[in-house]
Amino acid sequence: MMDIVNQSETAVEALLGTPIKTETGEWTLHRPEEKTTFTRHVYAAEIGEVKVIFIKGKAVRIEVKPKEAFTFPDDAIKAMRAAGLTVRDGLEPESGGTHFLDFAGIDGVYAVRVVEDLEGSPGNIGYIMIVTADRYT
């Protein structure tokens, strides 16, 4: 997934194929707070479903829903690695809650969030969210 961080829609499509779903909307950026339009494409990738939000032409938020089952929270590092992130053994989350873990300092992105699947398969990881900069949180 790191190959698509900050890439254009054309570059992402070259790597992941044609989107299976597209939607547009308005996003409120943080610091400074301003509204901007976004496009979200959903792709059927080898790893699983990948949702990519493009703001100002760049892939800034990437959500990976892995096909493989990973136990939450124990398999967080395995799931991040499956999503293509470089994660050192024993990495501890910076923060978290009952159903999510937040990590920083991974592959130069702002944050990575690992979220439990509360709807489909509680106890497993539902998705990994990669956020490229704090203004896209």
Short mmCIF file of C-alpha atoms in Angstrom, two decimals:
data_model
loop_
_atom_site.label_atom_id
_atom_site.label_comp_id
_atom_site.label_asym_id
_atom_site.label_seq_id
_atom_site.Cartn_x
_atom_site.Cartn_y
_atom_site.Cartn_z
CA MET A 1 0.00 0.00 0.00
CA MET A 2 2.94 2.35 0.47
CA ASP A 3 3.30 2.48 -3.31
CA ILE A 4 0.01 4.40 -3.54
CA VAL A 5 0.55 6.91 -0.71
CA ASN A 6 0.31 10.46 -2.11
CA GLN A 7 -0.08 9.14 -5.66
CA SER A 8 -2.55 10.36 -8.28
CA GLU A 9 -5.76 8.53 -9.19
CA THR A 10 -4.13 7.42 -12.45
CA ALA A 11 -1.08 6.00 -10.66
CA VAL A 12 -3.24 4.18 -8.09
CA GLU A 13 -5.45 2.73 -10.82
CA ALA A 14 -2.32 1.46 -12.60
CA LEU A 15 -1.40 -0.45 -9.42
CA LEU A 16 -4.84 -1.56 -8.16
CA GLY A 17 -6.93 -1.68 -11.32
CA THR A 18 -10.25 -0.04 -12.09
CA PRO A 19 -12.28 0.97 -9.02
CA ILE A 20 -15.37 -1.10 -8.28
CA LYS A 21 -17.09 1.89 -6.67
CA THR A 22 -16.61 5.66 -6.58
CA GLU A 23 -18.14 8.43 -4.49
CA THR A 24 -17.45 12.11 -3.98
CA GLY A 25 -18.11 14.46 -1.12
CA GLU A 26 -16.81 17.27 1.00
CA TRP A 27 -14.04 16.88 3.58
CA THR A 28 -13.11 19.25 6.39
CA LEU A 29 -9.34 19.56 6.58
CA HIS A 30 -7.66 20.16 9.92
CA ARG A 31 -5.02 22.85 10.50
CA PRO A 32 -6.23 25.05 8.90
CA GLU A 33 -9.85 24.05 9.05
CA GLU A 34 -11.25 24.35 5.56
CA LYS A 35 -13.62 22.38 3.38
CA THR A 36 -12.47 20.66 0.22
CA THR A 37 -13.87 18.07 -2.14
CA PHE A 38 -12.74 14.46 -2.13
CA THR A 39 -13.11 11.38 -4.27
CA ARG A 40 -13.17 7.91 -2.74
CA HIS A 41 -12.46 4.89 -4.90
CA VAL A 42 -12.95 1.31 -3.74
CA TYR A 43 -10.72 -1.35 -5.26
CA ALA A 44 -10.79 -5.15 -5.13
CA ALA A 45 -7.12 -5.91 -4.53
CA GLU A 46 -5.23 -9.11 -3.83
CA ILE A 47 -4.93 -8.26 -0.13
CA GLY A 48 -8.64 -7.39 0.14
CA GLU A 49 -10.84 -4.34 -0.26
CA VAL A 50 -8.94 -1.06 -0.49
CA LYS A 51 -10.64 2.33 -0.12
CA VAL A 52 -8.61 5.35 -1.16
CA ILE A 53 -9.57 8.96 -0.51
CA PHE A 54 -8.09 11.46 -2.94
CA ILE A 55 -7.89 15.11 -1.92
CA LYS A 56 -6.41 17.65 -4.32
CA GLY A 57 -5.48 14.79 -6.63
CA LYS A 58 -3.44 12.75 -4.12
CA ALA A 59 -4.13 9.52 -2.21
CA VAL A 60 -4.17 10.79 1.37
CA ARG A 61 -6.22 8.20 3.30
CA ILE A 62 -6.02 4.50 2.55
CA GLU A 63 -8.20 1.90 4.23
CA VAL A 64 -7.30 -1.76 3.79
CA LYS A 65 -9.82 -4.45 4.75
CA PRO A 66 -7.75 -7.64 4.60
CA LYS A 67 -9.18 -10.89 3.25
CA GLU A 68 -7.11 -12.80 5.80
CA ALA A 69 -8.45 -12.96 9.35
CA PHE A 70 -6.26 -11.25 11.95
CA THR A 71 -7.11 -11.29 15.67
CA PHE A 72 -7.60 -7.90 17.33
CA PRO A 73 -5.45 -6.63 19.01
CA ASP A 74 -2.85 -9.42 19.02
CA ASP A 75 -2.25 -9.53 15.26
CA ALA A 76 -2.05 -5.76 14.67
CA ILE A 77 1.58 -5.91 13.53
CA LYS A 78 0.90 -8.88 11.23
CA ALA A 79 -2.09 -7.06 9.70
CA MET A 80 -0.07 -3.88 9.11
CA ARG A 81 2.67 -5.92 7.45
CA ALA A 82 0.08 -7.69 5.28
CA ALA A 83 -1.06 -4.22 4.19
CA GLY A 84 2.49 -3.52 3.01
CA LEU A 85 3.75 -1.47 5.93
CA THR A 86 7.23 -1.86 7.41
CA VAL A 87 6.63 -2.49 11.10
CA ARG A 88 9.29 -3.51 13.61
CA ASP A 89 8.62 -6.35 16.03
CA GLY A 90 7.27 -5.21 19.39
CA LEU A 91 6.06 -1.81 18.18
CA GLU A 92 3.66 -0.41 20.75
CA PRO A 93 0.70 1.79 19.82
CA GLU A 94 0.91 5.47 20.73
CA SER A 95 -2.70 5.41 21.84
CA GLY A 96 -5.86 3.44 21.45
CA GLY A 97 -9.21 2.48 22.79
CA THR A 98 -11.27 -0.61 23.28
CA HIS A 99 -11.68 -1.18 19.54
CA PHE A 100 -8.73 0.59 17.88
CA LEU A 101 -4.96 1.10 18.11
CA ASP A 102 -3.08 4.14 16.78
CA PHE A 103 0.52 3.90 15.63
CA ALA A 104 2.96 6.61 14.51
CA GLY A 105 6.37 6.59 12.87
CA ILE A 106 5.59 3.90 10.31
CA ASP A 107 6.99 4.37 6.80
CA GLY A 108 6.89 8.17 7.05
CA VAL A 109 3.09 8.49 7.20
CA TYR A 110 1.33 10.54 9.85
CA ALA A 111 -0.62 7.71 11.45
CA VAL A 112 -1.80 4.15 11.09
CA ARG A 113 -4.96 2.99 12.85
CA VAL A 114 -5.89 -0.66 13.31
CA VAL A 115 -9.62 -1.11 13.96
CA GLU A 116 -11.57 -4.08 15.28
CA ASP A 117 -14.34 -5.45 13.07
CA LEU A 118 -17.38 -4.77 15.25
CA GLU A 119 -19.99 -5.57 12.62
CA GLY A 120 -18.84 -8.60 10.66
CA SER A 121 -16.41 -10.52 12.85
CA PRO A 122 -15.85 -9.08 16.35
CA GLY A 123 -12.49 -10.07 17.76
CA ASN A 124 -10.83 -9.72 14.36
CA ILE A 125 -9.27 -6.74 12.65
CA GLY A 126 -11.74 -4.96 10.40
CA TYR A 127 -9.37 -2.58 8.64
CA ILE A 128 -6.06 -0.73 8.69
CA MET A 129 -6.24 3.02 8.00
CA ILE A 130 -3.19 4.86 6.69
CA VAL A 131 -3.31 8.66 7.03
CA THR A 132 -0.59 10.61 5.25
CA ALA A 133 -0.77 13.92 7.20
CA ASP A 134 -2.49 15.34 10.27
CA ARG A 135 -4.79 17.53 8.18
CA TYR A 136 -6.47 14.38 6.81
CA THR A 137 -7.46 12.92 10.19
#
